[in-house]
XYZ file of C-alpha atoms in Angstrom:
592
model
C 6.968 5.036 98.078
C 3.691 6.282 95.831
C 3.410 3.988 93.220
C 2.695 4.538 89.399
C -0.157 6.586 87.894
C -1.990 4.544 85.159
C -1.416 7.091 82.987
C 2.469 6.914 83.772
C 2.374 2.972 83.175
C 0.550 3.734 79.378
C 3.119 6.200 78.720
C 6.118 3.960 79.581
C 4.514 1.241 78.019
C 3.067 2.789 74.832
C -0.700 2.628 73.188
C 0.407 -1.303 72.190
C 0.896 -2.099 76.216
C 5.031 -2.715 75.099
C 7.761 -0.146 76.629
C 8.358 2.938 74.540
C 11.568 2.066 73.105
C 10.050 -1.195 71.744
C 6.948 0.611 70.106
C 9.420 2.815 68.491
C 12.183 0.405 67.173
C 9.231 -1.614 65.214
C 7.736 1.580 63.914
C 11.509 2.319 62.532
C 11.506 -0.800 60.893
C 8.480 -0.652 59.411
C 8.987 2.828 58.309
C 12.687 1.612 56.353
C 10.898 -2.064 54.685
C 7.950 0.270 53.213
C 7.789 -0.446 49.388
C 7.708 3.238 49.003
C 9.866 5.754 49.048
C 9.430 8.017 51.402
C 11.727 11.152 52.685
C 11.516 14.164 55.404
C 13.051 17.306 55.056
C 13.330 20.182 56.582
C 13.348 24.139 55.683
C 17.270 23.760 55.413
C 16.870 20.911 52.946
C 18.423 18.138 55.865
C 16.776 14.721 55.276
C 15.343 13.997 58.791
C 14.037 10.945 57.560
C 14.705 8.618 55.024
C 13.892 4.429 54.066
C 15.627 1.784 52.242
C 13.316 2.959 49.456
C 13.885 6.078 48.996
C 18.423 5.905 49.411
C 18.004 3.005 46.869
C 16.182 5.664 44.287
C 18.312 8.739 45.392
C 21.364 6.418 45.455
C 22.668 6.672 48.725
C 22.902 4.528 51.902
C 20.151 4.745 54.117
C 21.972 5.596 57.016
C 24.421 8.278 56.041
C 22.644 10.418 53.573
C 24.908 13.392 54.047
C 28.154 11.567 53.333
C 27.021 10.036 49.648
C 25.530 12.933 47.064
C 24.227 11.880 44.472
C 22.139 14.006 41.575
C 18.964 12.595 42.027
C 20.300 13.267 45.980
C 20.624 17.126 45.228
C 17.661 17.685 42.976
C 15.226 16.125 45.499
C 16.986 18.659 47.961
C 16.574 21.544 45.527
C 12.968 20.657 44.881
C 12.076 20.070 48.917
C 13.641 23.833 49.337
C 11.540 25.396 46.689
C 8.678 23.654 47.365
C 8.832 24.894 51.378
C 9.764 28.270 50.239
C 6.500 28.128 48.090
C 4.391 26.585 51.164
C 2.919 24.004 47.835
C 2.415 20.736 47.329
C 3.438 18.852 43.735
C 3.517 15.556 42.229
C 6.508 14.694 39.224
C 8.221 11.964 37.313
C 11.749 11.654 38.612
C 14.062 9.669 36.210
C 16.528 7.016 37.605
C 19.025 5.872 34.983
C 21.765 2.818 36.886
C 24.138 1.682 34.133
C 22.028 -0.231 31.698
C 18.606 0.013 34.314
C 16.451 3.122 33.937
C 13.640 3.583 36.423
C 10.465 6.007 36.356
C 9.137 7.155 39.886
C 5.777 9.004 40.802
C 6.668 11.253 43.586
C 4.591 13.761 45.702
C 5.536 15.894 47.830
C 3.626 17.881 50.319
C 4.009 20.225 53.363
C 3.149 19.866 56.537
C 3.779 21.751 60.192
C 4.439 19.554 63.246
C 5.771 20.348 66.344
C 6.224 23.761 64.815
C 8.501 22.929 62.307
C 8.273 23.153 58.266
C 8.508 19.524 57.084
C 8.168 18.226 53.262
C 7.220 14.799 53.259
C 7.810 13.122 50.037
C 6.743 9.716 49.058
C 7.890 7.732 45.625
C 6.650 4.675 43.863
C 8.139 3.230 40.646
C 6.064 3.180 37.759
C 8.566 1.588 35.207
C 6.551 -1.281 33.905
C 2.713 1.277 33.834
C 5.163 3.980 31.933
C 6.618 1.456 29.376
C 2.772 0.229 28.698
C 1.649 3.353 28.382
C 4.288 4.587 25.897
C 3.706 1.227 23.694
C -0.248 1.681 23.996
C 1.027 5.464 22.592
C 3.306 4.631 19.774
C 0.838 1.726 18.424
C -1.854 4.637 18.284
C 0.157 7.046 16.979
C 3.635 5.466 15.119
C 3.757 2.748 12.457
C 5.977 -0.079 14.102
C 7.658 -1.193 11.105
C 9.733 2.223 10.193
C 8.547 3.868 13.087
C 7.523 6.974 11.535
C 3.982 8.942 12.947
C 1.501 7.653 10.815
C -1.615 9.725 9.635
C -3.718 10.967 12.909
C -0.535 12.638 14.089
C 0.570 14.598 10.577
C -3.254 15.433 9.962
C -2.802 16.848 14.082
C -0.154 18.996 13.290
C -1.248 20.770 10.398
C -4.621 21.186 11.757
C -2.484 22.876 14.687
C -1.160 24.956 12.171
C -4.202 26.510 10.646
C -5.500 27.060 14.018
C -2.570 29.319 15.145
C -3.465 32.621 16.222
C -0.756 34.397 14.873
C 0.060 35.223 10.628
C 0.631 31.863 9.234
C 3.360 31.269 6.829
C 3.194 29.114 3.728
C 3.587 25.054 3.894
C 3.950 22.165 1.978
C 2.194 18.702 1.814
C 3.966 16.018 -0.486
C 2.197 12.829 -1.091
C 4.287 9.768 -2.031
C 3.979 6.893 -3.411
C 6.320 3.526 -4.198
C 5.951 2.950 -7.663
C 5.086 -0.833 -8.412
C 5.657 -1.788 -4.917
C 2.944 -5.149 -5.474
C 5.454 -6.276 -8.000
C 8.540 -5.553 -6.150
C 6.561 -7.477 -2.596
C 5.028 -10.061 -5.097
C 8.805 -11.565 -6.284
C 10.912 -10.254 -3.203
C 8.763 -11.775 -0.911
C 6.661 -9.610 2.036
C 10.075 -9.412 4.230
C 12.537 -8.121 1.353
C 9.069 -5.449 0.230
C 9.332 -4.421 4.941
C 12.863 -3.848 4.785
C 12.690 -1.967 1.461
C 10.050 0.214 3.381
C 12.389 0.709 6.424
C 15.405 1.914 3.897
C 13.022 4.311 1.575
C 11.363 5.982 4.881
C 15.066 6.750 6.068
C 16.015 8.393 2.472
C 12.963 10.263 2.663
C 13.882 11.397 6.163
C 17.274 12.494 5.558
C 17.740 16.389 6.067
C 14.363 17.349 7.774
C 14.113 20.138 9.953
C 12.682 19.637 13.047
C 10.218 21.830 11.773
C 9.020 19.066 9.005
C 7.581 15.665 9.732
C 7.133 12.628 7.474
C 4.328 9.924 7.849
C 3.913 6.584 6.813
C -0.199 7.030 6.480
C -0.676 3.325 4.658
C 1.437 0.621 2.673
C 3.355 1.992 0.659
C 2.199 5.697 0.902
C 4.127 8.494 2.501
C 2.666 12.109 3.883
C 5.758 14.773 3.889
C 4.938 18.277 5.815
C 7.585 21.094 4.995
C 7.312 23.737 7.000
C 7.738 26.794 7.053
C 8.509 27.297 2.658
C 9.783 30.313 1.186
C 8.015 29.439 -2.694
C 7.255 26.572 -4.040
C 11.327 26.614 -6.211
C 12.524 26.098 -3.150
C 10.112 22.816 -2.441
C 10.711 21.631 -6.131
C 14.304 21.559 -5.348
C 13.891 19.724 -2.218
C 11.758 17.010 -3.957
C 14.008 16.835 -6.949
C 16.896 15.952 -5.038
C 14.478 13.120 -2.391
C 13.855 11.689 -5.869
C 17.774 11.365 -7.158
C 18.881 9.871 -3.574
C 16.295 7.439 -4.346
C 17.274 6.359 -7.321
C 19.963 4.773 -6.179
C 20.056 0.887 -5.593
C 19.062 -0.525 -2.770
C 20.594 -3.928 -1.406
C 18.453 -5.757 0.818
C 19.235 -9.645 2.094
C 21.734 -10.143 -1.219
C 19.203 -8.810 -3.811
C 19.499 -5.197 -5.284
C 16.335 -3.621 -5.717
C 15.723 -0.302 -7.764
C 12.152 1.509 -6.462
C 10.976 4.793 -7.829
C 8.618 7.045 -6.398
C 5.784 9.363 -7.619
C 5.396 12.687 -5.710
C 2.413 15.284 -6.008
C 2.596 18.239 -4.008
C 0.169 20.810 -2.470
C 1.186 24.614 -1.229
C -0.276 26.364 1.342
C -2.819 28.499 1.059
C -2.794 28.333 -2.475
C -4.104 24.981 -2.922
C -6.114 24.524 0.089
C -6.734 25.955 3.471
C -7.820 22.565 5.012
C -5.760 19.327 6.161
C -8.283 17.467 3.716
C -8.067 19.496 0.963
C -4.530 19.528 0.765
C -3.667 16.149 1.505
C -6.658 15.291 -1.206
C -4.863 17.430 -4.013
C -1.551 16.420 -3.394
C -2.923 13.082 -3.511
C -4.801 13.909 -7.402
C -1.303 15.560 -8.201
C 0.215 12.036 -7.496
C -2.161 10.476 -9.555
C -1.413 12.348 -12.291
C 2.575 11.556 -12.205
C 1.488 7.405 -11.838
C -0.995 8.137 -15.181
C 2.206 9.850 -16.921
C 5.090 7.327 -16.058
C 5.707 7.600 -12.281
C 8.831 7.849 -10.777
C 9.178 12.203 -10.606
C 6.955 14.995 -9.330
C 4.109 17.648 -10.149
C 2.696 20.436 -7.972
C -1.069 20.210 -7.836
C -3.474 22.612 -10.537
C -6.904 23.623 -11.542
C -6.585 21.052 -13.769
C -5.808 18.102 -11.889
C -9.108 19.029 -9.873
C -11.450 18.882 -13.485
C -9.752 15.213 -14.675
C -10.287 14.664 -10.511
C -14.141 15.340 -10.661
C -14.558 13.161 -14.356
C -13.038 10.411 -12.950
C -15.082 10.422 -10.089
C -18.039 10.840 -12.463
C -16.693 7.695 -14.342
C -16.361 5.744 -11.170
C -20.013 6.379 -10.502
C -21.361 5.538 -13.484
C -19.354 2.171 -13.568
C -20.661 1.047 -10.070
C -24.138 1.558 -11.744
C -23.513 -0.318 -14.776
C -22.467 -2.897 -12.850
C -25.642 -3.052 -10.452
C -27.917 -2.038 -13.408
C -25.151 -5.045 -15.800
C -25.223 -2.623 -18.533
C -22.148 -4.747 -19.733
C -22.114 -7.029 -22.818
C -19.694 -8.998 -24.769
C -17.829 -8.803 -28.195
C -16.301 -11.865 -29.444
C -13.035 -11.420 -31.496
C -11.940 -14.551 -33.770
C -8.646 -16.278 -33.501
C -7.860 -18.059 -37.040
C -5.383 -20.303 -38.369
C -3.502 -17.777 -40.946
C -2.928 -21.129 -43.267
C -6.274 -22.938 -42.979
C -8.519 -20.320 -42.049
C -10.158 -22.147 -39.419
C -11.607 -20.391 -36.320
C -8.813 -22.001 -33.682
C -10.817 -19.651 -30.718
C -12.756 -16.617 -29.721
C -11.819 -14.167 -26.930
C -14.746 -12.416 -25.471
C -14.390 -8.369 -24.947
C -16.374 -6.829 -22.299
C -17.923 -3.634 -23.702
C -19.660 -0.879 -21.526
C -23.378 0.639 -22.646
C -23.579 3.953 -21.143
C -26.560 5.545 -20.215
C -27.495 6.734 -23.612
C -26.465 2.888 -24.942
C -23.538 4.219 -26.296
C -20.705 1.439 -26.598
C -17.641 2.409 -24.581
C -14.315 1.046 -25.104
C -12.537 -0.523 -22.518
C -9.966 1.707 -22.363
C -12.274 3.956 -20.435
C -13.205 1.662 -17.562
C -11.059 -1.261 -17.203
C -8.335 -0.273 -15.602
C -10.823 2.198 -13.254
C -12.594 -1.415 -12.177
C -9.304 -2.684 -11.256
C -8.341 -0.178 -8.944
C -11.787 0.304 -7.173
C -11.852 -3.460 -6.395
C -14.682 -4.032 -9.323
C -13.376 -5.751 -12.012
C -13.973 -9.549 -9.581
C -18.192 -9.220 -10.356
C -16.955 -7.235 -14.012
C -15.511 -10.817 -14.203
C -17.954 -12.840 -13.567
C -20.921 -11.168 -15.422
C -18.894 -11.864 -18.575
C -18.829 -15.481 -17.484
C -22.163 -15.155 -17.224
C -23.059 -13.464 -20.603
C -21.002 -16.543 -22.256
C -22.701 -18.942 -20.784
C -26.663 -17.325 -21.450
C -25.544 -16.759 -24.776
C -23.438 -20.679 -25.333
C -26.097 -21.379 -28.117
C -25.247 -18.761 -30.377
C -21.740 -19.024 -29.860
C -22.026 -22.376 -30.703
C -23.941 -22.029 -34.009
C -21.696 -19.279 -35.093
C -18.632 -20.300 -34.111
C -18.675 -23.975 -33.696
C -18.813 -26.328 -31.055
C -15.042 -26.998 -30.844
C -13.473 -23.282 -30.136
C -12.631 -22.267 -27.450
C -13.430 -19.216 -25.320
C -11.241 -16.698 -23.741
C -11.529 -14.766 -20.674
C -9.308 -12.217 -19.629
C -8.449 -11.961 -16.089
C -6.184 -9.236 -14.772
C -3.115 -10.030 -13.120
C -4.638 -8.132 -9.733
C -6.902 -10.781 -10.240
C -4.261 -13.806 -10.618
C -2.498 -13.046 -7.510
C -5.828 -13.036 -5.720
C -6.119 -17.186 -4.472
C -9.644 -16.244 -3.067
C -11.129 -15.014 -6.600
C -9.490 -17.487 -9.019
C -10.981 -20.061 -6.470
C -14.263 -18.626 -6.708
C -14.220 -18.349 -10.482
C -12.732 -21.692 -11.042
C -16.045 -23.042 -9.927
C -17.927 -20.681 -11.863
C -16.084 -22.304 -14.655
C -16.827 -25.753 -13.362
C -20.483 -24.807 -12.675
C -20.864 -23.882 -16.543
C -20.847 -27.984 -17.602
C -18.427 -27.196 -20.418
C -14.852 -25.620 -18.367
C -12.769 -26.864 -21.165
C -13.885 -25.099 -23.486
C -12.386 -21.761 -21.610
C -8.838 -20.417 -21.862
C -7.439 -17.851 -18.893
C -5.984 -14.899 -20.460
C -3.385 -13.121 -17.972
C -0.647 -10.749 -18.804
C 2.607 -12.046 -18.049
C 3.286 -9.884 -15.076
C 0.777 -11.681 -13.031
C 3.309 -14.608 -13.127
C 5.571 -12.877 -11.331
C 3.645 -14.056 -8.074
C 4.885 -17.321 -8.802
C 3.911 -18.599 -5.334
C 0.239 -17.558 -5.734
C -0.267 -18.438 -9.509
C 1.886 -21.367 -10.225
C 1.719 -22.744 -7.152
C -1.686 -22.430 -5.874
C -3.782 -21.519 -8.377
C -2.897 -22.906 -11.850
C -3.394 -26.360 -10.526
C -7.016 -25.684 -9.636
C -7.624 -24.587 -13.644
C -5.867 -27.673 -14.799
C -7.603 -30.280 -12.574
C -10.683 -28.794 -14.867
C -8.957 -28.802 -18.061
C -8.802 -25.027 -18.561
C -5.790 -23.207 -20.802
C -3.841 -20.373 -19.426
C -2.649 -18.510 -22.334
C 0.172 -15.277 -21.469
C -1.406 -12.060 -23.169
C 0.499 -8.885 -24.339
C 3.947 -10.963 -24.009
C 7.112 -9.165 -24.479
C 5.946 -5.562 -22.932
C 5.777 -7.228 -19.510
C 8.047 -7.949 -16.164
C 9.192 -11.071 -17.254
C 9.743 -11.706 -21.042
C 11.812 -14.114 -22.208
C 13.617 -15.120 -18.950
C 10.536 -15.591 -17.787
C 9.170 -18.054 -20.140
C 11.051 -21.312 -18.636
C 9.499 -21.107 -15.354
C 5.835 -20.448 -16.483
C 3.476 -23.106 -17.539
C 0.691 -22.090 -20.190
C -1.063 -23.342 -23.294
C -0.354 -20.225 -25.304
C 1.779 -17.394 -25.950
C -0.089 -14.290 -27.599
C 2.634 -11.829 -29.206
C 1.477 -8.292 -27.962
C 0.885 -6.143 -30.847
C 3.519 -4.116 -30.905
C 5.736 -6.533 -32.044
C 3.244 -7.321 -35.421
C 2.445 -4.158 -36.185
C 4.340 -3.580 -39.538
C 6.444 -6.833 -38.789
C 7.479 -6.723 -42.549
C 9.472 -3.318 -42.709
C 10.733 -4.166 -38.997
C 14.167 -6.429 -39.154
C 14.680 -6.339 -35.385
C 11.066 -7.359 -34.803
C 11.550 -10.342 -36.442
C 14.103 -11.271 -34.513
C 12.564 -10.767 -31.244
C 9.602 -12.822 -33.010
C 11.862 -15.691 -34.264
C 13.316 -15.883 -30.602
C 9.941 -16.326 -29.252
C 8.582 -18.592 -31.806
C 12.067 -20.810 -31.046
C 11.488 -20.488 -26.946
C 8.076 -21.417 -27.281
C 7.985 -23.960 -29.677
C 10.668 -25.790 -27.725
C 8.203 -25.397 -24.470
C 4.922 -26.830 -25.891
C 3.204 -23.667 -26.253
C 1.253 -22.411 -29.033
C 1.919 -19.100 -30.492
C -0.806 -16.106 -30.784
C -0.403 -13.234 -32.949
C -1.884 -10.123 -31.717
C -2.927 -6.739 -33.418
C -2.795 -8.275 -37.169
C -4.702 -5.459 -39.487
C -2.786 -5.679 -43.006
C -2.592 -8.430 -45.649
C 1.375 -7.707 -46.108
C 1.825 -8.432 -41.781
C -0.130 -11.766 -42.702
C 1.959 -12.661 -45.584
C 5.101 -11.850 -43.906
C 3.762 -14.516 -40.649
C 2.594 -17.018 -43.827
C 6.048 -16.525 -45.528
C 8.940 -16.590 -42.575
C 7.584 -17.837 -39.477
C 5.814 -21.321 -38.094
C 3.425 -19.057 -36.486
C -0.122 -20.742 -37.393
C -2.455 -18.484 -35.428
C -3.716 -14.771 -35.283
C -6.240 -13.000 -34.076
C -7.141 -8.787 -34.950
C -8.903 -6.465 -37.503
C -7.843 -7.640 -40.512
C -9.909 -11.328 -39.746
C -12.811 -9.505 -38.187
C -13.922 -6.760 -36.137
C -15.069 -7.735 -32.350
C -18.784 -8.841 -33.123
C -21.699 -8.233 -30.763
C -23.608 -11.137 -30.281
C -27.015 -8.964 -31.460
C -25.181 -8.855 -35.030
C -24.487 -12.359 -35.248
C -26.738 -14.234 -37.790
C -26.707 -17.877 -37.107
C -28.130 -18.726 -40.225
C -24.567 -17.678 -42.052
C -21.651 -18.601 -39.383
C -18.875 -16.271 -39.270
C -16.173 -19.617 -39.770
C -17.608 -19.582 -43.395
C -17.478 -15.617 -43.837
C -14.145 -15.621 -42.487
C -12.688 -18.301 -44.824
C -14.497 -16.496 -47.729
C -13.475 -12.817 -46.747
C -9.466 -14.290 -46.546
C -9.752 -15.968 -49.594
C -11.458 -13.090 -52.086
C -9.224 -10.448 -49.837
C -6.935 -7.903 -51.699
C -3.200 -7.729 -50.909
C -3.856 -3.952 -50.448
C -7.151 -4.214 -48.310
C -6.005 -3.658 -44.401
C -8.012 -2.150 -41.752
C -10.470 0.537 -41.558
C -9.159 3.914 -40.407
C -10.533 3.216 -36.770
C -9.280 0.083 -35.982
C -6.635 0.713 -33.653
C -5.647 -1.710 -31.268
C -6.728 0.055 -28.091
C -10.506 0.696 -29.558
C -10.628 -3.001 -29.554
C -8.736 -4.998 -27.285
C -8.691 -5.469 -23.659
């Protein structure tokens, strides 16, 4: 008998040195517990070849792929035939959805020739958990999570996209919008009630879009709105008219019903701009302008808008260099006791000196400095005028009255500034000599102000004292849960208080609240001798402070030698009943 060849004992035996059939069985296995997915078919679209893997993803049993279909079953077929047909190789996302599971898998396919047949081979791997990162990397970068709206980089990629377009481009619209008051409304709410109001206004605004049109959230409370394409700009102001009547309505948030306007500007395509920037920027101006006339409706952007644009911008930049050059000074503005004629106070008016020293009103830059983040070091430098100048105040005032500094309510909310100032105060030797002077809107953030902050001013003896009141948030309701020294009546309310019957009502009920709380009552704006009688005659009221007492004085005019608490008792005593105020002394010129 002729024995084995070697070559016939490898062969039986396999490469490993085990028998054929053993080689093969552990190859099988390994082939169906590989974490991939992996498939062969054939030019007829038979699966030769298929693992646990892959029947798990294509939803069949491993073993008996022709006897359980399945869709994902008959689209890998279709694909394998096309992609033999083609003689190609590809690589796709196939989508898995199981009841409540859905799975992402990777798959590539290529073609190969052995033992001269067309094969596809096809291998899968899930990539659930890298696609789910990926698309929460992509909607962090590119959608605001709260209302989950694109925010700015997409919008501004669009309409870029837009004027790039080859082809004739029609006419679109950018709307800029903006919550009205939307501080006041987080400030009382709370930050949860002022999210949730943001979630309900973005889906108002997002009712009946086009899938043409996109809205952004592009910061806080600020919304971009793209319509396109627009037939003429009737057909946008029609659109915006009725976005601002559905928001009108109420809206009831966590028990509380909560009424939030918006102001809309609006800027056309091509005729107000042929860039992303310049639109956005002059829908943005037109906004302004609707916040500067009342808020809460709409304007389409003008030539106009562009000229106020470029002097404010000059007025911004000449107020940041008045405040590095402190081309600021300070008038000081008596408050008297109508029935003694004492000097009870002083409240110290900044005043700007432009660059041809020319006095400027405050009207011009105050509320500027607030809204450009300025008016903290404004602030201060009148702190520090008052205090280089304490001397002269003194001697012309006296050493007993005290001195008032307004602070805006931007300011009161702010726990970091009033800190910072309240040791300014401190630093000064003298802090109870000052009295805080906040409009009565500030005490709205009652967790910030009252809670926080007024304790620091009290520890150092310093009065809070509620200016304007009665034109604020708050008014009367208000006054039970604020705690101040002094309640000045805004001006408005004095202003021809004789001839005014339901004035002097409103002015009784104060003095009543008031006087039951402790606090001392301020009259504001007083220019004639028959609004002083009239506050002598039929009210308690023992203190007021405007033009008909004295002008706000510069501290170069003061002449120490003859102190205003003497002129002042001499000018109110030798005064005519039918004297009142010079024809220029309006409240606004004056006041703060």
């Amino acid at each position: 008998m002729q024995s084995r060849s070697q070559y016939d004992l490898y062969a039986a035996e396999g490469a490993s040195g085990l028998p054929v059939d053993s080689e093969l069985a552990i190859l099988r296995d390994i082939f169906r517990m590989l974490p991939a997915g992996v498939t062969v078919q054939d030019e007829h679209g038979r699966f030769l070849l298929m693992n646990d893997a892959a029947a798990l993803q294509l939803g069949i049993a491993a073993d008996g792929p022709a006897a359980m279909p399945s869709k994902e079953l008959d689209h890998r077929r279709e694909t394998g035939l096309e992609l033999l047909g083609a003689g190609r190789a590809a690589v796709a996302e196939e989508f898995v959805t199981r009841g409540e599971v859905k799975q992402i898998f990777l798959t590539a396919h290529r073609p190969v020739r052995i033992a001269d047949r067309n094969l596809l081979l096809s291998s899968s791997t899930e990539i659930s958990e890298q696609k789910a990162l990926e698309d929460h990397l992509f909607r962090t970068a590119y959608y605001d999570e709260l209302t989950g709206l694109p925010m700015r980089r997409v919008i501004e990629h669009r309409v870029t996209n837009l004027l790039q377009r080859d082809e004739p481009l029609g006419r679109f619209a950018l709307a800029f919008l903006d919550i009205d008051n939307f501080k006041h409304i987080n400030d009382y709410y709370g930050h949860a009630i002022g999210d949730a109001l943001l979630v309900e206004v973005a889906k108002r605004l997002g009712m009946n879009l086009r899938e043409s049109d996109m809205l952004s959230r592009i910061s806080g409370d600020e919304f971009l709105l793209l319509l396109n394409p627009i037939q003429s700009e009737h057909e946008v102001a029609e659109y915006i008219h009725f976005t601002l009547e559905r928001l009108k309505a109420p809206f009831f948030i966590d028990g509380s019903e909560i009424f939030a306007s918006t102001s809309i500007g609006v800027s056309v395509y091509p005729d107000h701009g042929r860039s992303y920037q310049a639109l956005r920027q002059n829908a943005d101006i037109a906004m302004y302008r609707v916040k500067n006339n009342g808020k809460g409706s709409a304007a389409f952007f003008d030539a106009g808008m562009e000229r106020e644009a470029l002097a404010r911008m000059k007025i911004e930049q000449s107020l940041r260099l008045a405040i590095l050059e402190k081309r600021f000074c300070c008038a000081f503005q008596a408050k008297v006791d109508i029935r003694t004629q004492d000097i009870k106070g002083i409240e110290a008016l900044v005043r700007l000196r432009d660059d041809e020293g020319v006095i400027q009103a405050p009207g011009t830059f105050i509320n500027l400095a607030v809204e450009l983040g300025l008016i903290d070091e404004l602030t201060h430098l009148v702190l520090a005028e008052i205090v280089k100048s304490i001397d002269l105040i003194n001697e012309t005032f006296g050493h007993g009255t005290t001195i008032s500094i307004n602070v805006a309510a931007k300011q009161a909310g702010n726990p970091e500034f009033m800190r910072s100032f309240a040791e300014a105060l401190e630093a000064t030797g003298f802090p109870s000599r000052f009295m805080i002077e906040v409009t009565e809107d500030a005490f709205v953030a009652k967790t910030h102000f009252q809670d926080q902050i007024l304790p620091i001013f009290r520890r150092l003896g310093v009065g809070i004292s509620i200016d304007d009141f009665g034109i604020g948030y708050s008014s009367l309701s208000a006054l039970a849960d604020i705690t101040a020294d002094e309640i000045k009546i805004d001006r408005s309310f004095i202003t021809d208080i004789h001839k005014r019957p339901r004035s002097q009502g409103i002015l009784r009920a104060i003095e009543s609240l008031s006087e039951a709380l402790g606090m001392t009552v301020i009259a504001e704006g007083l220019e004639s001798f028959e609004e002083l009688a009239y506050l002598q005659a039929a009210t308690k009221i023992r203190y007021a402070q405007g033009f008909y007492f004295s002008r706000p004085i510069f501290l170069e005019e003061l002449k120490p030698s003859i102190p205003l608490a003497r002129d002042t008792r001499a000018n109110l005593a030798s005064r005519p009943p039918q004297l009142s105020r010079p024809a220029y002394a309006r409240g606004d010129v004056y006041r703060r």
